PDB file of C-alpha atoms in Angstrom:
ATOM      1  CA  UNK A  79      -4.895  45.129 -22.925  1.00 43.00           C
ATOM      2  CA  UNK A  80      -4.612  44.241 -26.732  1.00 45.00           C
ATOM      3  CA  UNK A  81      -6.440  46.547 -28.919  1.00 45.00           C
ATOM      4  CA  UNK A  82      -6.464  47.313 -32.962  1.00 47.00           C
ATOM      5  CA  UNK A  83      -3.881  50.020 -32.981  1.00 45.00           C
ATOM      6  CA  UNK A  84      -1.374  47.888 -31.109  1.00 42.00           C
ATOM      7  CA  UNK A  85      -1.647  44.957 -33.716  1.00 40.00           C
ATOM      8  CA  UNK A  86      -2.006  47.781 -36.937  1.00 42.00           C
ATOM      9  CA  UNK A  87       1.029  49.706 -35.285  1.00 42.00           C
ATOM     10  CA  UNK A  88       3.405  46.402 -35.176  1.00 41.00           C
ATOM     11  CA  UNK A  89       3.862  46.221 -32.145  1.00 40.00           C
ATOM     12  CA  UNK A  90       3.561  42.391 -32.635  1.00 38.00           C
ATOM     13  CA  UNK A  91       7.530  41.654 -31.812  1.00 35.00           C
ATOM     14  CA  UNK A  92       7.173  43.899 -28.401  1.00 33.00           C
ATOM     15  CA  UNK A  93       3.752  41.786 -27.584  1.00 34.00           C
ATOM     16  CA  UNK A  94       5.371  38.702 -27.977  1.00 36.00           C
ATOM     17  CA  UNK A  95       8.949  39.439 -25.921  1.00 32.00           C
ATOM     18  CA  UNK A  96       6.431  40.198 -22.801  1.00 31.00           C
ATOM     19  CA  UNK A  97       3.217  39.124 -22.922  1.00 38.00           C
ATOM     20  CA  UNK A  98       1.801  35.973 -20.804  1.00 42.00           C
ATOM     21  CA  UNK A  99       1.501  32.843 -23.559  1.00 44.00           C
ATOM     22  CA  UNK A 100      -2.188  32.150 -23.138  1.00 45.00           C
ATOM     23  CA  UNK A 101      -2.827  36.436 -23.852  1.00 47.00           C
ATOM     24  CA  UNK A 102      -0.795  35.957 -26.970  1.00 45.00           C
ATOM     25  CA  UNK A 103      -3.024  32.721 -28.575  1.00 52.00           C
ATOM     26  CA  UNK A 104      -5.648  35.297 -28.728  1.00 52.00           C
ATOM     27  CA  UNK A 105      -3.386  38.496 -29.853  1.00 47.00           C
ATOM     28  CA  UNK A 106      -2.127  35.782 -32.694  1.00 48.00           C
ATOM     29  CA  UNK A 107      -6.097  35.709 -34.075  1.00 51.00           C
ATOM     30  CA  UNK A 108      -6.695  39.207 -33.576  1.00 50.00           C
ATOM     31  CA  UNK A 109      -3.907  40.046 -35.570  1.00 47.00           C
ATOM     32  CA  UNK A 110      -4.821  37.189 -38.330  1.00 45.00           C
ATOM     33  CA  UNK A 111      -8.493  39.139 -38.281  1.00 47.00           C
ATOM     34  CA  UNK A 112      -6.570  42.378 -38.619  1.00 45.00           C
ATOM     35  CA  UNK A 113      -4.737  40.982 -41.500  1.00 43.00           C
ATOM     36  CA  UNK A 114      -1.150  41.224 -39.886  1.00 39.00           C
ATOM     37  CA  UNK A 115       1.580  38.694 -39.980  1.00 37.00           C
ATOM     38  CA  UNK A 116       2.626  37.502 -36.522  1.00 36.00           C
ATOM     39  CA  UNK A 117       5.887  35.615 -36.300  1.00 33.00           C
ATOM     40  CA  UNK A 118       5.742  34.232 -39.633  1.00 32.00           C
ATOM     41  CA  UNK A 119       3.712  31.718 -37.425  1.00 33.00           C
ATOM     42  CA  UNK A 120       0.413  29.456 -38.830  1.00 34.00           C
ATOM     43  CA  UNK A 121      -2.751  30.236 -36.895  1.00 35.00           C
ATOM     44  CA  UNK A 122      -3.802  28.232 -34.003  1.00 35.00           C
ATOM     45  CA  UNK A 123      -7.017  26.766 -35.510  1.00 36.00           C
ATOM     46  CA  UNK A 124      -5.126  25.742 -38.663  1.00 34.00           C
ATOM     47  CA  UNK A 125      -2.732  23.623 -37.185  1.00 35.00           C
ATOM     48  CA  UNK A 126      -4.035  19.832 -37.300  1.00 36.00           C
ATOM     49  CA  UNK A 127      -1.370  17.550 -39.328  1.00 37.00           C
ATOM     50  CA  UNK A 128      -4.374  16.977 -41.715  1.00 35.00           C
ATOM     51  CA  UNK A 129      -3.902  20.863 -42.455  1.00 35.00           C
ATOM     52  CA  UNK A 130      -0.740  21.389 -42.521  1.00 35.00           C
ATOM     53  CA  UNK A 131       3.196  20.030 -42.632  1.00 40.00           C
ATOM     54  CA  UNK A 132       6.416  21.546 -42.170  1.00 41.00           C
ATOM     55  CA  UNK A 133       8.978  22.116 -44.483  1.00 42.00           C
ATOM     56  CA  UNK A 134      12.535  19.965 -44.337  1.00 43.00           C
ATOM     57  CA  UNK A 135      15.458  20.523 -46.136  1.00 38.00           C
ATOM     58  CA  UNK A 136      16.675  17.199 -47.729  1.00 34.00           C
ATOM     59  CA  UNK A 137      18.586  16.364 -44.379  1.00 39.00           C
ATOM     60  CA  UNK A 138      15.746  17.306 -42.293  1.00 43.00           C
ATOM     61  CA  UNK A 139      17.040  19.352 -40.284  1.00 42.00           C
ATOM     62  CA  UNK A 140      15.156  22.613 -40.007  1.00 45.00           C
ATOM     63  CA  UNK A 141      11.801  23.384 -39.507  1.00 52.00           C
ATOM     64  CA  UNK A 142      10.142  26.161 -41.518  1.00 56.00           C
ATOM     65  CA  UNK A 143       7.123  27.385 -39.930  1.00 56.00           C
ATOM     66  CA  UNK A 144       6.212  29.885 -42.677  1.00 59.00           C
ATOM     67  CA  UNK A 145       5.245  27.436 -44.696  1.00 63.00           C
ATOM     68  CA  UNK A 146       2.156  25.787 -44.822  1.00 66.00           C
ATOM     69  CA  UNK A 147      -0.738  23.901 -46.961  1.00 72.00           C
ATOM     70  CA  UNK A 148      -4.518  24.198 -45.687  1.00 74.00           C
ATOM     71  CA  UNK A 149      -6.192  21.295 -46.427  1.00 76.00           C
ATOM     72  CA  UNK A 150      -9.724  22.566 -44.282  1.00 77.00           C
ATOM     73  CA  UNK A 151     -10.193  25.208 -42.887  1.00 80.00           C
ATOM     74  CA  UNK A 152     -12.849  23.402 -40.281  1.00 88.00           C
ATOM     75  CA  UNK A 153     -10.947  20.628 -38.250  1.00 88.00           C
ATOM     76  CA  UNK A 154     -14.304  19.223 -36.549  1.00 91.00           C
ATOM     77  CA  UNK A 155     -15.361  19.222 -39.918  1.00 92.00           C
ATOM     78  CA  UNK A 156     -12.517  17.025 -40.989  1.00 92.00           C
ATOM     79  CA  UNK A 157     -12.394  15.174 -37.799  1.00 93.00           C
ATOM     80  CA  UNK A 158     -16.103  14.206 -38.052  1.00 94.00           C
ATOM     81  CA  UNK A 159     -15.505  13.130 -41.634  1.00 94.00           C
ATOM     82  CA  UNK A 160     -12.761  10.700 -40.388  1.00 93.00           C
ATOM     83  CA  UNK A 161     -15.128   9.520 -37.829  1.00 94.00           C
ATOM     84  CA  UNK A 162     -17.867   8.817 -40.042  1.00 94.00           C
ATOM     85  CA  UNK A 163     -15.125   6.746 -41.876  1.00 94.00           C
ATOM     86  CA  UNK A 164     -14.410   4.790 -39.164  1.00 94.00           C
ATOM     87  CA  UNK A 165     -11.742   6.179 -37.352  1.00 92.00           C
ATOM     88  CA  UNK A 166     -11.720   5.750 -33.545  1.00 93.00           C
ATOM     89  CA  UNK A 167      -9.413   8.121 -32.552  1.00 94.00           C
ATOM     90  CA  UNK A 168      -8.662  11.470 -34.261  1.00 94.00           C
ATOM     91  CA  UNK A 169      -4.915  12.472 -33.700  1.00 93.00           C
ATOM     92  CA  UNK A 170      -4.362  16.182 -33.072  1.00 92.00           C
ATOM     93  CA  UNK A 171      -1.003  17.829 -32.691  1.00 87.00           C
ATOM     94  CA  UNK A 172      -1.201  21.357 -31.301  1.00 88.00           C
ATOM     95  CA  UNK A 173       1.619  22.799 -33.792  1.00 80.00           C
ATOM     96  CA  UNK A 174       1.676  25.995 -32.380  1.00 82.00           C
ATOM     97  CA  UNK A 175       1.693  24.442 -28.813  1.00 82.00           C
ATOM     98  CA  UNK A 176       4.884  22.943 -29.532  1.00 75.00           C
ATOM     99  CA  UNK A 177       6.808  25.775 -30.169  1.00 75.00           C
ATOM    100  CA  UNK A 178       5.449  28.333 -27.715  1.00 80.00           C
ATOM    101  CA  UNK A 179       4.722  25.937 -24.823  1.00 79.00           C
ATOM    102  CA  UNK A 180       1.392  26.075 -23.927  1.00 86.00           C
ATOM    103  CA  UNK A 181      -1.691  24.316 -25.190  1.00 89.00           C
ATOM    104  CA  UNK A 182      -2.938  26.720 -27.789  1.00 89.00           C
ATOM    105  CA  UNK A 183      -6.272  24.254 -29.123  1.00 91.00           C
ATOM    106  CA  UNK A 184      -8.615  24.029 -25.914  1.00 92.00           C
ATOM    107  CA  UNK A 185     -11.761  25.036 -28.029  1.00 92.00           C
ATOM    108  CA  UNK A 186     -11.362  23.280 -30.867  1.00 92.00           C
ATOM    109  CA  UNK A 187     -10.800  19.719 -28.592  1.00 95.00           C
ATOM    110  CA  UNK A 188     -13.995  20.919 -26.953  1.00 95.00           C
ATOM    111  CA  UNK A 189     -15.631  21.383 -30.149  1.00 95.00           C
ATOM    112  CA  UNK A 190     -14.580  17.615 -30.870  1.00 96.00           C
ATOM    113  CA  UNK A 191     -15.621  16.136 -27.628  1.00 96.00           C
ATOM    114  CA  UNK A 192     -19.234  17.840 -27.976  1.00 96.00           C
ATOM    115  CA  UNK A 193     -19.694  16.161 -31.655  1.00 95.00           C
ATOM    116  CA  UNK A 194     -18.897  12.451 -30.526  1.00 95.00           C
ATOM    117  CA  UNK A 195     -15.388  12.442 -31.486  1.00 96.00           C
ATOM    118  CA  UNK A 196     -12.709  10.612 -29.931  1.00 96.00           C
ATOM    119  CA  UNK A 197      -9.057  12.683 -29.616  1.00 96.00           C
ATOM    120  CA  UNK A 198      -5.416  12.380 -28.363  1.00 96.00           C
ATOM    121  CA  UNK A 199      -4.021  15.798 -28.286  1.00 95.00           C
ATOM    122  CA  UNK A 200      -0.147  16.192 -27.777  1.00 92.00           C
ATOM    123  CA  UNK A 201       2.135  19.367 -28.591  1.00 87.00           C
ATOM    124  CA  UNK A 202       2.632  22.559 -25.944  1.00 86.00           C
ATOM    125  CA  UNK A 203       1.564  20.377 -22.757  1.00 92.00           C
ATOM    126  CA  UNK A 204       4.273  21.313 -20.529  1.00 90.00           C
ATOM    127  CA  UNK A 205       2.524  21.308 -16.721  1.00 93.00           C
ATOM    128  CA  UNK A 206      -0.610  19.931 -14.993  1.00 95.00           C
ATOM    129  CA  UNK A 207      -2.782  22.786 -15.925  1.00 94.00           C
ATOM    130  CA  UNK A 208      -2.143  21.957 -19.417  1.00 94.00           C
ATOM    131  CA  UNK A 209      -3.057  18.107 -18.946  1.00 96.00           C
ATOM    132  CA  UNK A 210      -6.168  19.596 -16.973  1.00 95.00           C
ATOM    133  CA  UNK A 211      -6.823  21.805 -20.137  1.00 94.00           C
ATOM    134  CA  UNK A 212      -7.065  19.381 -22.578  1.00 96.00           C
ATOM    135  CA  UNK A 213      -8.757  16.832 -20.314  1.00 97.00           C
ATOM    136  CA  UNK A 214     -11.574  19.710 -19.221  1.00 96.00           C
ATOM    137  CA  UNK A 215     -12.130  19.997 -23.054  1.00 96.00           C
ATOM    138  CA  UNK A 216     -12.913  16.594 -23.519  1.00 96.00           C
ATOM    139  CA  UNK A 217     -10.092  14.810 -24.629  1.00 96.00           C
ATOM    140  CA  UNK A 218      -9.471  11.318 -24.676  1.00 97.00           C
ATOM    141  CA  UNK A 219      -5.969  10.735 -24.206  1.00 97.00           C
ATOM    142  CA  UNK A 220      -2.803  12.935 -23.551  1.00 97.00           C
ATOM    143  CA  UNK A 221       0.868  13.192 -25.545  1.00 96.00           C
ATOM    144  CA  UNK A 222       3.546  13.992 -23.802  1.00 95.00           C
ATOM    145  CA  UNK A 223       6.939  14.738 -25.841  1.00 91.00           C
ATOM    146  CA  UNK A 224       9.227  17.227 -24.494  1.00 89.00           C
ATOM    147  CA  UNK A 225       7.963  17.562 -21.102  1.00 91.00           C
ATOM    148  CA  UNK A 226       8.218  13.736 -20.412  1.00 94.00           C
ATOM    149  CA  UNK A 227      12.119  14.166 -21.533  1.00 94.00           C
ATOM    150  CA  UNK A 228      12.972  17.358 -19.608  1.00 93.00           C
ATOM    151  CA  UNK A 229      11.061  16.613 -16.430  1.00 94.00           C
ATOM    152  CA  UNK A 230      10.799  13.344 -15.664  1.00 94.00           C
ATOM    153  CA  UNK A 231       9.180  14.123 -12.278  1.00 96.00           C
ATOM    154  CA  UNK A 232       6.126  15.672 -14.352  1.00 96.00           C
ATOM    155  CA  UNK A 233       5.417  12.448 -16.040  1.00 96.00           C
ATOM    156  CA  UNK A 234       5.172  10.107 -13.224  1.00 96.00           C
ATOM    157  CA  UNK A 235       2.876  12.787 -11.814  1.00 97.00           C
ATOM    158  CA  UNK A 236       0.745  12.922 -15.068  1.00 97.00           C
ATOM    159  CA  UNK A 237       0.633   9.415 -15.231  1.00 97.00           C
ATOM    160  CA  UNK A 238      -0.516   9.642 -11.223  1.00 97.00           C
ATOM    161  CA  UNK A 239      -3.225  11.635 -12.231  1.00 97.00           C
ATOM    162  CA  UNK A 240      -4.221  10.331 -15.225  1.00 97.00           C
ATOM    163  CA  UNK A 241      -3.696   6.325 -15.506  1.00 96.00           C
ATOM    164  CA  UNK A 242      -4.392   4.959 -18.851  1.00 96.00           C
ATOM    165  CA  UNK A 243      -4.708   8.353 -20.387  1.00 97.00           C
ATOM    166  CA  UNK A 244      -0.982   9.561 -20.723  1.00 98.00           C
ATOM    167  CA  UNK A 245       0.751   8.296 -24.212  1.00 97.00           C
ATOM    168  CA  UNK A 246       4.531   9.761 -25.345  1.00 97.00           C
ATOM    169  CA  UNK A 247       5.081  10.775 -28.177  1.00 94.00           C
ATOM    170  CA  UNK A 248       8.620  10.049 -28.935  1.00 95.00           C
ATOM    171  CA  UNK A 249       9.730  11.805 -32.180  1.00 92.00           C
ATOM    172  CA  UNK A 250      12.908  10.465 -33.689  1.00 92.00           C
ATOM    173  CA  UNK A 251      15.943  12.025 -36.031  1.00 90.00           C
ATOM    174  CA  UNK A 252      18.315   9.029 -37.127  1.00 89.00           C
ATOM    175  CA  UNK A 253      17.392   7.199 -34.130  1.00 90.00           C
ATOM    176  CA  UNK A 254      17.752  10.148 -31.821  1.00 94.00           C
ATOM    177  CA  UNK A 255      15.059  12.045 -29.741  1.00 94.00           C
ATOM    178  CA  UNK A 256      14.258  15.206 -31.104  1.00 90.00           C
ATOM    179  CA  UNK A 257      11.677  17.995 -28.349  1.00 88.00           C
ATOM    180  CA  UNK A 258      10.444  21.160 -29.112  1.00 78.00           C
ATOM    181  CA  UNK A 259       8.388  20.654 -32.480  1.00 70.00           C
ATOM    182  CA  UNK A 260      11.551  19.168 -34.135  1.00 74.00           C
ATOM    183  CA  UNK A 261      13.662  22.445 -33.451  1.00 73.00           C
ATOM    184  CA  UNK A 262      15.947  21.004 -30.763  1.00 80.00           C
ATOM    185  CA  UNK A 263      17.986  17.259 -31.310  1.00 87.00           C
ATOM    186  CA  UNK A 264      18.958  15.062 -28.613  1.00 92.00           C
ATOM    187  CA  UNK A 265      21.367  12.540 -27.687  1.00 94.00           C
ATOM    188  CA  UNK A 266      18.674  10.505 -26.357  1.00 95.00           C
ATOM    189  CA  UNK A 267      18.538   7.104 -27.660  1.00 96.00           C
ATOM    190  CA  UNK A 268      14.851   6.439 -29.109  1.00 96.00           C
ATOM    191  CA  UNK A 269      14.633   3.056 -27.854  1.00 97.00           C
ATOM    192  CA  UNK A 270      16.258   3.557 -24.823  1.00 97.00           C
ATOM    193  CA  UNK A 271      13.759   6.486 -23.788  1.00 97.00           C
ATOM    194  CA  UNK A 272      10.954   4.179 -24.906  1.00 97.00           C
ATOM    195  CA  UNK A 273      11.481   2.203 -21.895  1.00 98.00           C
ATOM    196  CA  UNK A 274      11.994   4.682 -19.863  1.00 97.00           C
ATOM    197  CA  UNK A 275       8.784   6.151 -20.243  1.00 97.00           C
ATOM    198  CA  UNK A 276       7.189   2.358 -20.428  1.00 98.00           C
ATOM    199  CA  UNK A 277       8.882   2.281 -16.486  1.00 97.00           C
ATOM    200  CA  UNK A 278       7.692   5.371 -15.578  1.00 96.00           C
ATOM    201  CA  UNK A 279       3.922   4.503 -16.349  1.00 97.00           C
ATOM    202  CA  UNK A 280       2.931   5.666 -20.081  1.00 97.00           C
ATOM    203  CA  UNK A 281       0.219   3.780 -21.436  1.00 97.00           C
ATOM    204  CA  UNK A 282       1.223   4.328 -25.173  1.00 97.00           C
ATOM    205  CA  UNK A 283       4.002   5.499 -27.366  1.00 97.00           C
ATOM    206  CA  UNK A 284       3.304   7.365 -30.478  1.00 95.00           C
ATOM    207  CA  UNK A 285       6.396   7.205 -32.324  1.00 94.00           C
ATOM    208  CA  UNK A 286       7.258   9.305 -35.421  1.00 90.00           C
ATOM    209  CA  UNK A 287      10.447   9.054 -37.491  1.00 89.00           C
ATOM    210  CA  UNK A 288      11.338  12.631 -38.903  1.00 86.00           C
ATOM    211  CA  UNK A 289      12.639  11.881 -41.916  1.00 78.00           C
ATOM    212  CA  UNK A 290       9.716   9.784 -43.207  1.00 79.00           C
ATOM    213  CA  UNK A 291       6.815  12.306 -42.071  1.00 71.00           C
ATOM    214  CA  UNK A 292       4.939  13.683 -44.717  1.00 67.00           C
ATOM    215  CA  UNK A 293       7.327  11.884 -47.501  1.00 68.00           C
ATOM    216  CA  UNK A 294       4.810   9.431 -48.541  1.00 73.00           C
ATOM    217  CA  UNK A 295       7.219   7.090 -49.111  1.00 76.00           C
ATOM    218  CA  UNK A 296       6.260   4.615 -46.597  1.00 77.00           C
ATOM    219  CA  UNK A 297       7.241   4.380 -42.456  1.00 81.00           C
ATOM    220  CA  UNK A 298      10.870   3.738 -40.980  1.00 85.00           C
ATOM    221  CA  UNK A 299       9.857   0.166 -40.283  1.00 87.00           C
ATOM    222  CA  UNK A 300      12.849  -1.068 -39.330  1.00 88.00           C
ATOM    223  CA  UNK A 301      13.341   1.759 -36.409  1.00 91.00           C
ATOM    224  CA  UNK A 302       9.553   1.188 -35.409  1.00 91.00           C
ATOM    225  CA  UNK A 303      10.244  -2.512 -35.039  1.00 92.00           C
ATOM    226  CA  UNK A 304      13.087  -1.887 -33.231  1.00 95.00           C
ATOM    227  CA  UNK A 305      10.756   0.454 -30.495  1.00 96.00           C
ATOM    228  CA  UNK A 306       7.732  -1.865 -30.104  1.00 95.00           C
ATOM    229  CA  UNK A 307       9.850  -4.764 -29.565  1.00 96.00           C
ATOM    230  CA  UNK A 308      12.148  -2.987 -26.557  1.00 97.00           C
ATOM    231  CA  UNK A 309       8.237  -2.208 -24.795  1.00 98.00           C
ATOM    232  CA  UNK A 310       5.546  -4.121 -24.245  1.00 97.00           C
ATOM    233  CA  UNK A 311       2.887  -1.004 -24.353  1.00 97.00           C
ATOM    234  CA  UNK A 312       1.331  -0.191 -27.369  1.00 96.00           C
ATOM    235  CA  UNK A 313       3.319   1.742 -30.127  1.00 95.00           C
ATOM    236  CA  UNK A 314       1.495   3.206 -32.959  1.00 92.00           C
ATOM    237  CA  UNK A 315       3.611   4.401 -36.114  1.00 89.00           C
ATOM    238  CA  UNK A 316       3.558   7.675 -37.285  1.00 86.00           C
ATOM    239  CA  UNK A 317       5.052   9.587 -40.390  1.00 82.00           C
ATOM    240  CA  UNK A 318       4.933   8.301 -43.968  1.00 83.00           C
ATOM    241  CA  UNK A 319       2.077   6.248 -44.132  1.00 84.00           C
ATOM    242  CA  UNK A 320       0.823   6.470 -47.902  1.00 84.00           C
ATOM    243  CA  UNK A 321      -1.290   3.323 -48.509  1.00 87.00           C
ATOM    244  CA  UNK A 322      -2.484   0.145 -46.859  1.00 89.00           C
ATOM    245  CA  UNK A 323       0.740  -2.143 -48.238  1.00 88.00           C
ATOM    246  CA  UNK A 324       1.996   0.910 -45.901  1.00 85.00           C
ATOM    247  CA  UNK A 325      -0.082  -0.290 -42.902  1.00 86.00           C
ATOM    248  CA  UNK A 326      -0.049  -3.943 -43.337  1.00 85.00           C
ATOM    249  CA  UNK A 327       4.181  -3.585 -43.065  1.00 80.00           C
TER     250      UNK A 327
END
């Protein structure tokens, strides 16, 4: 069991090496509460893109997760404030998820679903108990990234058990796929692996080109175009969206 003197002690880096991944979501607060640094990684409930954005070197090809920018501290806070705007759907990427491979945000989806809001939730959902997680906490709609390019089995099966509910979330380098929270490049053609996934059953593809995200400098239109036209399932842009001359592209 976790306990104060193994977090004070440092014993962090041994926790981490062994211990189960759901055990170690709650180690990472208790050691936040404690005031220790855990991996250099950003808490679990500050992890919403509205909270926070990685780092890129000009080429964009790292991914710093010590840094980050806390925009609120209280995502249902922000999420109902997006709501109230008019948003229908509140976008959620599990940051931490991503990297350690397990859905790390269960309570604050729930927290959503019980104030009215609308989610999709993607990052860290590797297996059906992960789909069931995030479904059992009330959210609306599923992103699969990684998992639907490493196991293609596992998507036709989420998309079995799910229908209408599983979107992909294809993130794209230069026109390449890149999995695991940006940290690990493909070969995989982006348009090619949008129709794969449109075959296999997705009902959405979220697509995000890395270079543009959190730029402000407007979306990779040209590379979006070239996605939504190879499918005929809904694609919804993501990364660099800075006004609504942005949008209307």
């Amino acid at each position: 069991d976790v306990n104060a003197e193994m977090i004070k002690s440092g014993n962090a880096w041994t926790y981490r090496r062994y211990a189960d991944e759901p055990a170690y979501c709650a180690y990472e607060k208790a050691a936040r509460d404690l005031g220790r640094g855990l991996w250099r990684l950003p808490p679990a409930d500050r992890v919403a893109p509205w909270q926070w954005r990685q780092r890129k070197s000009r080429a964009g090809r790292f991914t710093d997760y010590s840094q980050e920018t806390v925009f609120e501290k209280d995502p249902v806070a922000q999420a109902r404030e997006w709501r109230d705007g008019g948003a229908e759907i509140v976008h959620i990427v599990d940051l931490d998820g991503a990297k350690m491979g397990h859905v790390c945000i269960a309570d604050a989806l729930r927290a959503m679903s019980d104030a009215g809001i609308r989610t999709e939730v993607g990052g860290g959902i590797r297996n059906m108990r992960d789909l069931e997680a995030v479904f059992n906490a009330g959210t609306d709609r599923a992103i699969l990234g990684t998992a639907a390019h490493k196991d293609p089995q596992f998507l036709k099966n989420a998309v079995a058990a799910f229908p209408g509910k599983i979107a992909i979330g294809i993130d794209a380098r230069a026109g390449k796929v890149s999995l695991n929270a940006w940290l690990e490049d493909t070969a995989t053609d982006a348009v090619e692996f949008a129709k794969r996934v449109e075959d296999a059953g997705a009902s959405r593809i979220i697509y995000t080109d890395i270079l543009s995200d959190g730029m402000m400098k407007g979306p990779n239109v040209e590379a979006t175009r070239a996605v939504a036209k190879a499918v005929s399932i809904p694609v919804t842009v993501s990364g660099g969206m800075s006004s609504l001359d942005d949008i209307r592209k």
